Coordinates of C-alpha atoms in Angstrom, one line a residue:
M1 CA -0.1 -0.2 0.1
T2 CA 1.4 3.1 -1.0
I3 CA 1.4 5.9 1.8
D4 CA 0.6 9.4 -0.1
V5 CA -1.5 11.4 2.5
P6 CA -0.4 14.6 3.8
L7 CA 1.3 14.1 7.5
S8 CA 1.7 16.6 10.2
V9 CA 2.4 17.1 13.9
L10 CA 0.5 18.2 16.9
D11 CA 2.9 19.0 19.5
L12 CA 1.7 19.5 23.2
A13 CA 4.6 21.5 23.9
P14 CA 5.8 19.1 26.8
V15 CA 7.4 20.5 30.0
Q16 CA 9.9 18.0 31.0
F17 CA 10.6 17.1 34.5
G18 CA 13.4 18.9 35.4
N19 CA 13.3 21.5 32.7
S20 CA 11.9 24.9 32.9
V21 CA 8.8 25.8 30.8
G22 CA 11.3 28.2 28.5
E23 CA 13.2 25.0 27.8
G24 CA 9.9 22.9 27.1
L25 CA 9.0 25.8 24.6
R26 CA 12.3 26.0 23.1
A27 CA 12.0 22.0 22.0
T28 CA 8.9 22.7 20.5
T29 CA 10.3 25.4 18.4
E30 CA 13.2 22.9 17.3
S31 CA 10.5 20.5 16.8
A32 CA 8.8 22.9 14.3
R33 CA 11.7 23.6 12.6
A34 CA 12.4 19.8 11.8
A35 CA 8.8 19.1 10.9
E36 CA 9.4 21.6 8.2
R37 CA 12.7 20.6 7.0
L38 CA 11.6 16.8 6.6
G39 CA 8.6 18.2 4.6
Y40 CA 5.5 17.6 7.3
S41 CA 2.6 19.7 6.3
R42 CA 1.4 21.1 9.3
F43 CA 2.5 22.1 12.9
W44 CA -0.1 22.6 15.2
V45 CA -0.2 23.0 19.2
A46 CA -3.2 22.6 21.5
E47 CA -4.8 24.9 24.1
H48 CA -4.6 23.3 27.8
H49 CA -4.9 25.0 31.3
N50 CA -3.4 24.7 34.7
M51 CA -1.2 21.6 33.2
P52 CA 2.1 21.9 34.6
G53 CA 3.2 19.3 31.7
I54 CA 2.0 21.4 28.8
A55 CA 2.9 25.0 27.9
S56 CA 0.6 25.9 25.1
S57 CA -1.8 27.6 27.3
S58 CA -2.0 30.6 24.6
P59 CA -1.9 29.0 21.0
A60 CA -2.1 32.3 19.4
V61 CA 1.3 33.6 21.1
L62 CA 2.8 30.4 20.6
L63 CA 2.1 29.9 16.9
A64 CA 3.2 33.7 16.2
H65 CA 6.4 32.7 17.6
L66 CA 6.6 29.2 15.5
A67 CA 5.4 31.0 12.3
A68 CA 8.2 33.7 12.6
A69 CA 10.4 30.5 13.6
T70 CA 9.9 28.5 10.2
S71 CA 8.7 29.7 6.5
T72 CA 6.9 27.2 4.6
I73 CA 4.9 24.8 7.5
R74 CA 1.3 25.7 7.9
I75 CA 0.9 26.3 11.6
G76 CA -2.1 26.2 13.2
S77 CA -4.1 25.3 16.7
G78 CA -5.2 21.9 17.6
G79 CA -7.0 23.4 18.6
V80 CA -8.3 26.8 20.2
M81 CA -10.9 26.1 22.9
L82 CA -13.9 28.2 21.8
P83 CA -15.5 28.3 24.9
N84 CA -12.6 29.9 27.0
H85 CA -12.9 32.9 24.5
A86 CA -15.3 35.4 23.3
P87 CA -15.3 34.8 19.2
L88 CA -14.2 38.3 18.4
V89 CA -10.7 37.5 20.6
V90 CA -10.4 34.5 18.3
A91 CA -11.1 36.3 15.2
E92 CA -8.4 38.9 16.0
Q93 CA -5.6 36.8 17.1
F94 CA -6.2 34.7 14.2
G95 CA -6.9 37.6 11.7
T96 CA -3.2 39.3 12.9
L97 CA -1.4 35.7 12.3
H98 CA -3.1 35.2 9.1
A99 CA -2.4 38.8 7.7
L100 CA 1.1 38.3 9.0
H101 CA 1.6 34.6 7.6
P102 CA -0.9 34.6 4.7
G103 CA -1.3 31.0 3.2
R104 CA 0.1 29.1 6.5
V105 CA -2.4 29.6 9.1
D106 CA -5.1 26.9 10.5
L107 CA -7.5 27.3 12.9
G108 CA -8.7 24.1 14.5
L109 CA -11.5 24.9 17.2
G110 CA -12.7 22.5 20.2
R111 CA -16.0 22.4 21.9
A112 CA -14.3 21.2 25.4
P113 CA -12.4 23.8 27.8
G114 CA -9.1 21.7 27.6
T115 CA -9.2 22.4 31.4
D116 CA -11.3 21.8 34.5
Q117 CA -14.3 23.9 35.0
A118 CA -13.2 26.3 37.8
T119 CA -10.0 27.1 35.5
A120 CA -12.6 27.7 32.5
L121 CA -14.5 30.0 34.7
A122 CA -11.4 32.1 35.6
L123 CA -10.7 32.3 32.0
R124 CA -14.0 33.4 31.0
R125 CA -15.1 35.2 34.3
T126 CA -18.7 34.0 33.7
T127 CA -20.2 30.7 33.2
E128 CA -22.1 31.9 30.0
G129 CA -20.9 30.2 27.0
L130 CA -19.3 27.5 28.8
S131 CA -21.8 24.7 27.9
A132 CA -21.0 22.7 25.2
E133 CA -24.6 23.6 24.2
G134 CA -23.3 26.8 23.5
F135 CA -20.9 25.9 21.1
P136 CA -22.7 25.6 17.4
Q137 CA -23.8 29.5 18.2
E138 CA -20.2 30.5 19.1
L139 CA -18.7 29.1 16.1
M140 CA -20.9 30.4 14.0
A141 CA -20.3 34.2 15.2
L142 CA -16.8 33.8 14.9
M143 CA -17.2 32.4 11.3
R144 CA -19.1 35.6 10.7
Y145 CA -16.7 38.0 12.0
F146 CA -14.0 36.4 9.6
D147 CA -16.6 37.1 6.7
G148 CA -17.7 40.4 7.5
D149 CA -21.5 39.8 8.3
S150 CA -21.4 40.1 11.9
A151 CA -24.8 40.1 13.6
D152 CA -23.7 42.7 15.8
G153 CA -22.5 44.8 13.5
I154 CA -18.7 44.7 14.8
V155 CA -15.9 44.8 12.6
A156 CA -13.1 42.4 13.7
V157 CA -9.7 44.1 12.3
P158 CA -7.3 42.5 11.8
G159 CA -10.1 39.4 11.0
I160 CA -12.8 40.4 8.2
G161 CA -10.9 39.2 5.0
E162 CA -8.0 37.5 6.8
S163 CA -9.8 34.2 7.5
P164 CA -7.6 31.1 8.0
E165 CA -8.1 27.5 7.4
I166 CA -10.8 26.5 9.5
W167 CA -11.1 23.1 11.3
L168 CA -13.4 21.6 14.0
L169 CA -11.8 19.2 15.9
G170 CA -13.8 16.4 18.1
S171 CA -13.7 12.8 19.2
S172 CA -17.4 12.5 19.0
G173 CA -20.4 12.3 16.6
F174 CA -21.5 15.5 17.8
S175 CA -18.3 17.3 16.5
A176 CA -18.3 15.0 13.3
Q177 CA -22.0 15.9 12.2
L178 CA -21.3 19.9 13.5
A179 CA -18.3 19.7 11.1
A180 CA -20.1 18.1 8.0
L181 CA -23.3 20.3 8.1
L182 CA -21.0 23.5 8.3
G183 CA -19.1 22.2 5.6
L184 CA -15.9 22.7 7.5
R185 CA -12.7 20.3 7.4
F186 CA -12.4 17.6 10.6
A187 CA -9.7 16.3 12.8
F188 CA -10.6 13.6 14.9
A189 CA -9.0 13.0 18.1
H190 CA -7.8 9.0 17.5
H191 CA -5.1 9.7 20.1
F192 CA -7.1 9.3 22.9
S193 CA -10.8 8.5 21.4
A194 CA -9.9 5.1 18.8
E195 CA -12.8 3.5 19.7
N196 CA -15.2 5.7 17.8
T197 CA -12.9 7.1 15.0
E198 CA -14.7 5.0 12.0
A199 CA -18.3 5.8 13.2
A200 CA -17.2 9.7 14.0
L201 CA -16.0 9.8 10.1
A202 CA -18.6 7.8 8.5
L203 CA -21.1 10.6 10.2
Y204 CA -18.7 13.2 8.9
R205 CA -18.9 12.0 5.3
Q206 CA -22.6 10.9 5.3
N207 CA -24.0 14.3 6.5
F208 CA -21.1 16.6 4.8
R209 CA -22.6 19.7 2.7
P210 CA -20.7 21.5 0.5
T211 CA -20.0 25.4 1.0
D212 CA -17.5 28.0 -0.3
R213 CA -15.1 26.7 2.1
L214 CA -15.1 23.5 1.1
E215 CA -16.7 21.3 -1.8
R216 CA -16.1 18.0 -0.5
P217 CA -15.5 16.1 2.9
H218 CA -11.7 16.5 4.3
A219 CA -11.0 14.4 7.2
M220 CA -7.6 14.3 9.4
I221 CA -6.8 12.1 12.0
A222 CA -4.7 12.6 15.3
V223 CA -2.5 9.8 16.4
S224 CA -0.1 9.0 18.8
A225 CA 3.2 8.0 16.9
V226 CA 6.5 7.2 18.5
C227 CA 9.1 5.4 16.3
A228 CA 12.8 4.4 17.2
D229 CA 15.1 2.2 15.6
T230 CA 13.9 -0.9 17.5
D231 CA 10.6 -1.8 18.7
E232 CA 12.1 -2.0 22.3
Q233 CA 13.6 1.5 21.9
A234 CA 10.0 2.8 21.0
D235 CA 8.4 1.3 23.8
L236 CA 10.5 3.0 26.3
L237 CA 10.2 6.3 24.6
A238 CA 6.6 5.9 25.2
R239 CA 6.0 5.4 28.6
P240 CA 6.9 8.9 30.0
S241 CA 3.8 10.6 28.2
E242 CA 1.5 7.0 29.4
L243 CA 2.7 7.7 33.0
A244 CA 1.9 11.3 32.3
F245 CA -2.1 10.3 31.2
L246 CA -1.8 8.0 33.9
N247 CA -1.2 10.5 36.6
L248 CA -3.6 13.0 35.2
R249 CA -6.4 10.0 35.3
R250 CA -5.6 10.0 39.1
G251 CA -5.7 13.8 39.5
L252 CA -2.2 14.2 39.6
R253 CA -0.9 17.2 37.6
T254 CA 2.9 16.6 36.6
P255 CA 5.7 17.4 33.8
L256 CA 6.7 14.9 31.9
P257 CA 8.0 12.0 33.4
T258 CA 11.8 10.9 32.8
L259 CA 12.9 7.5 31.2
E260 CA 14.2 6.9 34.9
Q261 CA 10.9 7.9 36.4
T262 CA 9.0 5.2 34.0
A263 CA 11.3 2.0 35.2
N264 CA 8.8 0.4 37.2
F265 CA 5.8 1.4 34.9
P266 CA 2.7 0.3 34.5
G267 CA 3.1 -1.7 38.0
T268 CA -0.7 -3.2 38.4
E269 CA -2.6 -5.3 36.1
Q270 CA -5.0 -2.4 36.0
E271 CA -2.4 -0.2 34.9
R272 CA -0.9 -2.3 32.2
Q273 CA -4.8 -2.9 30.8
F274 CA -4.9 1.3 30.7
V275 CA -1.6 1.5 28.7
A276 CA -2.5 -1.5 26.6
G277 CA -6.0 0.2 25.2
R278 CA -4.1 3.4 25.2
R279 CA -1.7 2.0 22.5
E280 CA -4.9 0.1 20.4
G281 CA -4.7 1.7 17.3
Q282 CA -2.0 3.8 17.7
L283 CA 1.7 4.0 15.8
L284 CA 4.5 2.6 18.0
G285 CA 7.6 0.8 16.8
A286 CA 10.4 0.1 14.8
P287 CA 10.1 2.0 11.0
A288 CA 8.4 -1.5 9.8
T289 CA 6.3 -2.1 12.9
V290 CA 4.6 1.7 12.2
R291 CA 4.3 1.5 8.7
R292 CA 2.1 -2.0 9.1
Q293 CA 0.0 0.0 12.0
L294 CA -0.3 3.3 9.4
E295 CA -1.5 1.2 6.5
D296 CA -4.1 -0.6 8.6
L297 CA -5.0 2.6 9.9
L298 CA -5.4 4.2 6.6
R299 CA -7.4 1.2 5.2
R300 CA -10.2 1.6 8.2
T301 CA -10.4 5.5 8.4
E302 CA -9.5 6.6 4.7
A303 CA -8.6 9.5 6.3
D304 CA -6.9 12.3 3.8
E305 CA -4.1 13.4 6.5
V306 CA -2.6 11.9 9.0
M307 CA -1.2 14.1 12.3
L308 CA 1.2 13.0 14.5
N309 CA 1.3 13.5 18.6
T310 CA 5.0 12.7 19.1
R311 CA 4.8 13.2 22.8
I312 CA 8.7 12.1 24.0
Y313 CA 10.9 13.4 26.8
D314 CA 13.6 14.4 25.3
I315 CA 14.2 16.6 22.1
D316 CA 16.5 14.5 20.1
D317 CA 14.5 11.3 20.6
R318 CA 11.4 13.3 19.4
V319 CA 13.0 14.4 16.2
R320 CA 14.5 11.3 15.5
S321 CA 11.3 9.8 15.6
L322 CA 9.8 12.5 13.0
E323 CA 12.5 11.4 10.7
L324 CA 12.2 7.8 10.8
I325 CA 8.7 8.1 9.8
M326 CA 9.3 10.5 7.0
E327 CA 12.4 8.7 5.8
K328 CA 11.5 5.1 6.3
V329 CA 8.0 4.9 6.8
V330 CA 6.2 6.6 4.4
A331 CA 9.4 7.2 1.7

């Protein structure tokens, strides 16, 4: 099977245990430059708050830096969590990015707050707009600011006439159907909701309505990807991210653990089952292993694009994973 879909990178701007936030952000910048050099299509960052292990709390600010540090790769949000922001603010921020870097900016939007409710309230300062039920109206308001036909008569500057490429993000059928009804590109979070992927993509394609923005459905899946020279090395490199996720499930918000901290992980049978479930349908192993996994994923999903979430502690290993996938998996 020929792998000819565009590959991109989702970087969570990890803050490693023992390192500063600045070091984590510099590693993300290095990762973006490497992705551009290797021929990846997009480099996205995701909005999270109150998370000591993730430094991308302000996507627009970080994307401005990454766009200036690169020259050709598309940069974008995967995503901006719209319930946390007034639509006008998002239109102005991404209108500014698009004006500065025309043709290179993606605006991926999610309907979850990307944090706990108390933090979401601190961001928004009101409970209005925090519920998922209000998301479609907020999304429509944002799109109207870019189009210049806002219902309130307010003009977004920058914003009007500076529309980035808009994507709707999701991990459920709700987001898939909304993206279809609005004629938007759809990115599915396969990396943490693998069991829903095929059903959501089917809903998206079945219900898609062409618009001026997009004539036919276009779906991307985000997948966890750790590639190393051997399967055993890839297994070790994947463990810090898995331990960080398990800690989050326990209510512990920590920086990305070191390899040494994962020496006895997973320990219990329940933890082993959790990790096995997290790895199901993802990309993990040596190049030959990852190629088989990627071919199977594309056969099942028929995705138009694939985005790799490579959350590895050491930046050299992270870049090496990106190199191996582009040079030995898809070449």
